PDB file of C-alpha atoms in Angstrom:
ATOM      1  CA  MET A   1     -29.815  57.927  -3.210  1.00  0.00           C
ATOM      2  CA  ALA A   2     -33.487  58.578  -2.466  1.00  0.00           C
ATOM      3  CA  ASP A   3     -35.938  59.482  -5.227  1.00  0.00           C
ATOM      4  CA  ASN A   4     -36.626  63.192  -5.520  1.00  0.00           C
ATOM      5  CA  ILE A   5     -40.124  64.271  -4.645  1.00  0.00           C
ATOM      6  CA  LYS A   6     -41.805  66.871  -6.816  1.00  0.00           C
ATOM      7  CA  SER A   7     -44.704  69.055  -5.823  1.00  0.00           C
ATOM      8  CA  THR A   8     -46.696  71.337  -8.094  1.00  0.00           C
ATOM      9  CA  ILE A   9     -48.360  74.620  -7.267  1.00  0.00           C
ATOM     10  CA  THR A  10     -50.661  75.982  -9.964  1.00  0.00           C
ATOM     11  CA  LEU A  11     -51.787  79.592 -10.281  1.00  0.00           C
ATOM     12  CA  ASN A  12     -54.810  80.379 -12.459  1.00  0.00           C
ATOM     13  CA  VAL A  13     -55.583  83.887 -13.645  1.00  0.00           C
ATOM     14  CA  GLU A  14     -58.705  84.822 -15.601  1.00  0.00           C
ATOM     15  CA  LEU A  15     -58.384  88.172 -17.385  1.00  0.00           C
ATOM     16  CA  ASP A  16     -60.982  90.551 -18.759  1.00  0.00           C
ATOM     17  CA  GLU A  17     -60.801  92.036 -22.262  1.00  0.00           C
ATOM     18  CA  ASN A  18     -58.287  94.629 -20.980  1.00  0.00           C
ATOM     19  CA  ARG A  19     -56.082  91.891 -19.489  1.00  0.00           C
ATOM     20  CA  ILE A  20     -56.972  92.875 -15.932  1.00  0.00           C
ATOM     21  CA  PRO A  21     -57.378  89.963 -13.514  1.00  0.00           C
ATOM     22  CA  GLU A  22     -61.011  89.124 -12.786  1.00  0.00           C
ATOM     23  CA  THR A  23     -60.402  85.933 -10.831  1.00  0.00           C
ATOM     24  CA  LEU A  24     -57.373  84.322  -9.229  1.00  0.00           C
ATOM     25  CA  SER A  25     -57.170  80.801  -7.888  1.00  0.00           C
ATOM     26  CA  TRP A  26     -54.475  78.369  -6.869  1.00  0.00           C
ATOM     27  CA  THR A  27     -53.975  74.667  -6.347  1.00  0.00           C
ATOM     28  CA  ALA A  28     -51.421  72.868  -4.170  1.00  0.00           C
ATOM     29  CA  LYS A  29     -52.635  69.287  -3.990  1.00  0.00           C
ATOM     30  CA  ASP A  30     -49.904  68.224  -1.545  1.00  0.00           C
ATOM     31  CA  GLY A  31     -51.222  70.895   0.828  1.00  0.00           C
ATOM     32  CA  GLY A  32     -54.861  69.960   0.331  1.00  0.00           C
ATOM     33  CA  ILE A  33     -55.643  73.110  -1.670  1.00  0.00           C
ATOM     34  CA  GLU A  34     -57.754  72.675  -4.790  1.00  0.00           C
ATOM     35  CA  ASN A  35     -58.732  75.647  -6.944  1.00  0.00           C
ATOM     36  CA  GLU A  36     -58.881  78.017  -3.948  1.00  0.00           C
ATOM     37  CA  GLU A  37     -60.036  81.540  -4.789  1.00  0.00           C
ATOM     38  CA  ALA A  38     -57.786  84.491  -3.986  1.00  0.00           C
ATOM     39  CA  LYS A  39     -58.196  88.236  -4.431  1.00  0.00           C
ATOM     40  CA  ALA A  40     -54.462  89.020  -4.571  1.00  0.00           C
ATOM     41  CA  MET A  41     -51.116  87.251  -4.822  1.00  0.00           C
ATOM     42  CA  LEU A  42     -47.474  88.218  -4.716  1.00  0.00           C
ATOM     43  CA  LEU A  43     -44.867  85.825  -6.080  1.00  0.00           C
ATOM     44  CA  SER A  44     -41.132  86.494  -5.862  1.00  0.00           C
ATOM     45  CA  VAL A  45     -38.505  84.280  -7.456  1.00  0.00           C
ATOM     46  CA  TRP A  46     -34.748  84.735  -7.004  1.00  0.00           C
ATOM     47  CA  ASP A  47     -32.707  84.629 -10.224  1.00  0.00           C
ATOM     48  CA  SER A  48     -29.269  83.661  -8.943  1.00  0.00           C
ATOM     49  CA  LYS A  49     -27.521  84.223 -12.264  1.00  0.00           C
ATOM     50  CA  ALA A  50     -28.814  87.774 -12.684  1.00  0.00           C
ATOM     51  CA  GLN A  51     -28.773  88.389  -8.899  1.00  0.00           C
ATOM     52  CA  GLU A  52     -32.250  89.881  -8.997  1.00  0.00           C
ATOM     53  CA  THR A  53     -35.788  89.206  -7.907  1.00  0.00           C
ATOM     54  CA  LEU A  54     -38.434  88.394 -10.489  1.00  0.00           C
ATOM     55  CA  ARG A  55     -41.986  89.221  -9.416  1.00  0.00           C
ATOM     56  CA  ILE A  56     -45.587  88.646 -10.264  1.00  0.00           C
ATOM     57  CA  ASP A  57     -47.954  90.970  -8.390  1.00  0.00           C
ATOM     58  CA  LEU A  58     -51.622  90.401  -9.169  1.00  0.00           C
ATOM     59  CA  TRP A  59     -54.916  91.442  -7.661  1.00  0.00           C
ATOM     60  CA  THR A  60     -58.453  91.274  -8.928  1.00  0.00           C
ATOM     61  CA  LYS A  61     -60.254  94.442  -9.919  1.00  0.00           C
ATOM     62  CA  ASP A  62     -62.748  93.859  -7.101  1.00  0.00           C
ATOM     63  CA  MET A  63     -60.079  93.613  -4.372  1.00  0.00           C
ATOM     64  CA  PRO A  64     -61.156  96.154  -1.743  1.00  0.00           C
ATOM     65  CA  VAL A  65     -58.516  98.737  -0.802  1.00  0.00           C
ATOM     66  CA  ASP A  66     -58.949  98.070   2.930  1.00  0.00           C
ATOM     67  CA  GLU A  67     -58.249  94.376   2.332  1.00  0.00           C
ATOM     68  CA  MET A  68     -55.216  95.252   0.179  1.00  0.00           C
ATOM     69  CA  LYS A  69     -53.793  97.266   3.076  1.00  0.00           C
ATOM     70  CA  LYS A  70     -54.267  94.293   5.441  1.00  0.00           C
ATOM     71  CA  PHE A  71     -52.786  91.947   2.835  1.00  0.00           C
ATOM     72  CA  PHE A  72     -49.662  94.093   2.534  1.00  0.00           C
ATOM     73  CA  HIS A  73     -49.289  94.400   6.305  1.00  0.00           C
ATOM     74  CA  GLN A  74     -49.608  90.663   6.845  1.00  0.00           C
ATOM     75  CA  THR A  75     -47.187  90.025   3.963  1.00  0.00           C
ATOM     76  CA  LEU A  76     -44.619  92.387   5.494  1.00  0.00           C
ATOM     77  CA  VAL A  77     -44.943  90.635   8.870  1.00  0.00           C
ATOM     78  CA  ALA A  78     -44.519  87.236   7.200  1.00  0.00           C
ATOM     79  CA  MET A  79     -41.482  88.497   5.282  1.00  0.00           C
ATOM     80  CA  SER A  80     -39.945  89.658   8.565  1.00  0.00           C
ATOM     81  CA  ASP A  81     -40.436  86.174  10.019  1.00  0.00           C
ATOM     82  CA  THR A  82     -38.997  84.555   6.889  1.00  0.00           C
ATOM     83  CA  PHE A  83     -36.020  86.929   6.921  1.00  0.00           C
ATOM     84  CA  ASN A  84     -35.317  85.941  10.525  1.00  0.00           C
ATOM     85  CA  ARG A  85     -35.520  82.205   9.791  1.00  0.00           C
ATOM     86  CA  ALA A  86     -33.269  82.598   6.735  1.00  0.00           C
ATOM     87  CA  THR A  87     -30.611  84.884   8.252  1.00  0.00           C
ATOM     88  CA  GLN A  88     -30.954  84.714  12.050  1.00  0.00           C
ATOM     89  CA  ASP A  89     -30.332  88.487  11.964  1.00  0.00           C
ATOM     90  CA  GLU A  90     -32.277  89.450  15.098  1.00  0.00           C
ATOM     91  CA  LYS A  91     -31.385  93.141  14.942  1.00  0.00           C
ATOM     92  CA  MET A  92     -32.677  93.673  11.394  1.00  0.00           C
ATOM     93  CA  THR A  93     -35.706  91.486  12.113  1.00  0.00           C
ATOM     94  CA  ALA A  94     -36.585  93.756  15.031  1.00  0.00           C
ATOM     95  CA  THR A  95     -36.197  96.792  12.767  1.00  0.00           C
ATOM     96  CA  MET A  96     -38.461  95.206  10.180  1.00  0.00           C
ATOM     97  CA  LYS A  97     -41.058  94.382  12.869  1.00  0.00           C
ATOM     98  CA  ASP A  98     -40.912  98.004  14.072  1.00  0.00           C
ATOM     99  CA  PHE A  99     -41.668  99.121  10.520  1.00  0.00           C
ATOM    100  CA  CYS A 100     -44.593  96.668  10.350  1.00  0.00           C
ATOM    101  CA  ASP A 101     -45.999  98.191  13.536  1.00  0.00           C
ATOM    102  CA  TYR A 102     -45.522 101.699  12.109  1.00  0.00           C
ATOM    103  CA  PHE A 103     -47.186 100.636   8.833  1.00  0.00           C
ATOM    104  CA  ALA A 104     -50.183  99.220  10.717  1.00  0.00           C
ATOM    105  CA  GLU A 105     -50.453 102.302  12.901  1.00  0.00           C
ATOM    106  CA  LYS A 106     -50.373 104.724   9.958  1.00  0.00           C
ATOM    107  CA  LEU A 107     -53.023 102.712   8.111  1.00  0.00           C
ATOM    108  CA  GLU A 108     -55.026 102.348  11.330  1.00  0.00           C
ATOM    109  CA  LEU A 109     -54.977  98.546  11.077  1.00  0.00           C
ATOM    110  CA  LYS A 110     -54.290  97.887  14.747  1.00  0.00           C
ATOM    111  CA  LYS A 111     -57.277  97.413  16.999  1.00  0.00           C
ATOM    112  CA  LYS A 112     -57.370  99.959  19.796  1.00  0.00           C
TER     113      LYS A 112
END
């Protein structure tokens, strides 16, 4: 049997006196990322025993609202792609993509 390979991803959060994130950064040495700054991050972990999603949703207090809207749109698009790869459910993927287009249109994110 081959040796298992382990990879570490580190998330760093610096909080102000009110425990609000001031800075976020992450490291994934296997991916060539070292202490890369971020303004927001969403982490979801599936708890199989409890059959529920555990989440960490963080953003810095200086994250601009217009960037947050783009971040959510791009995250929704990526989740649609991931859902398709994981389930091969083309019909629901198309529905999710339609919602992403609607989301972008309502927030005026699409270039005209």
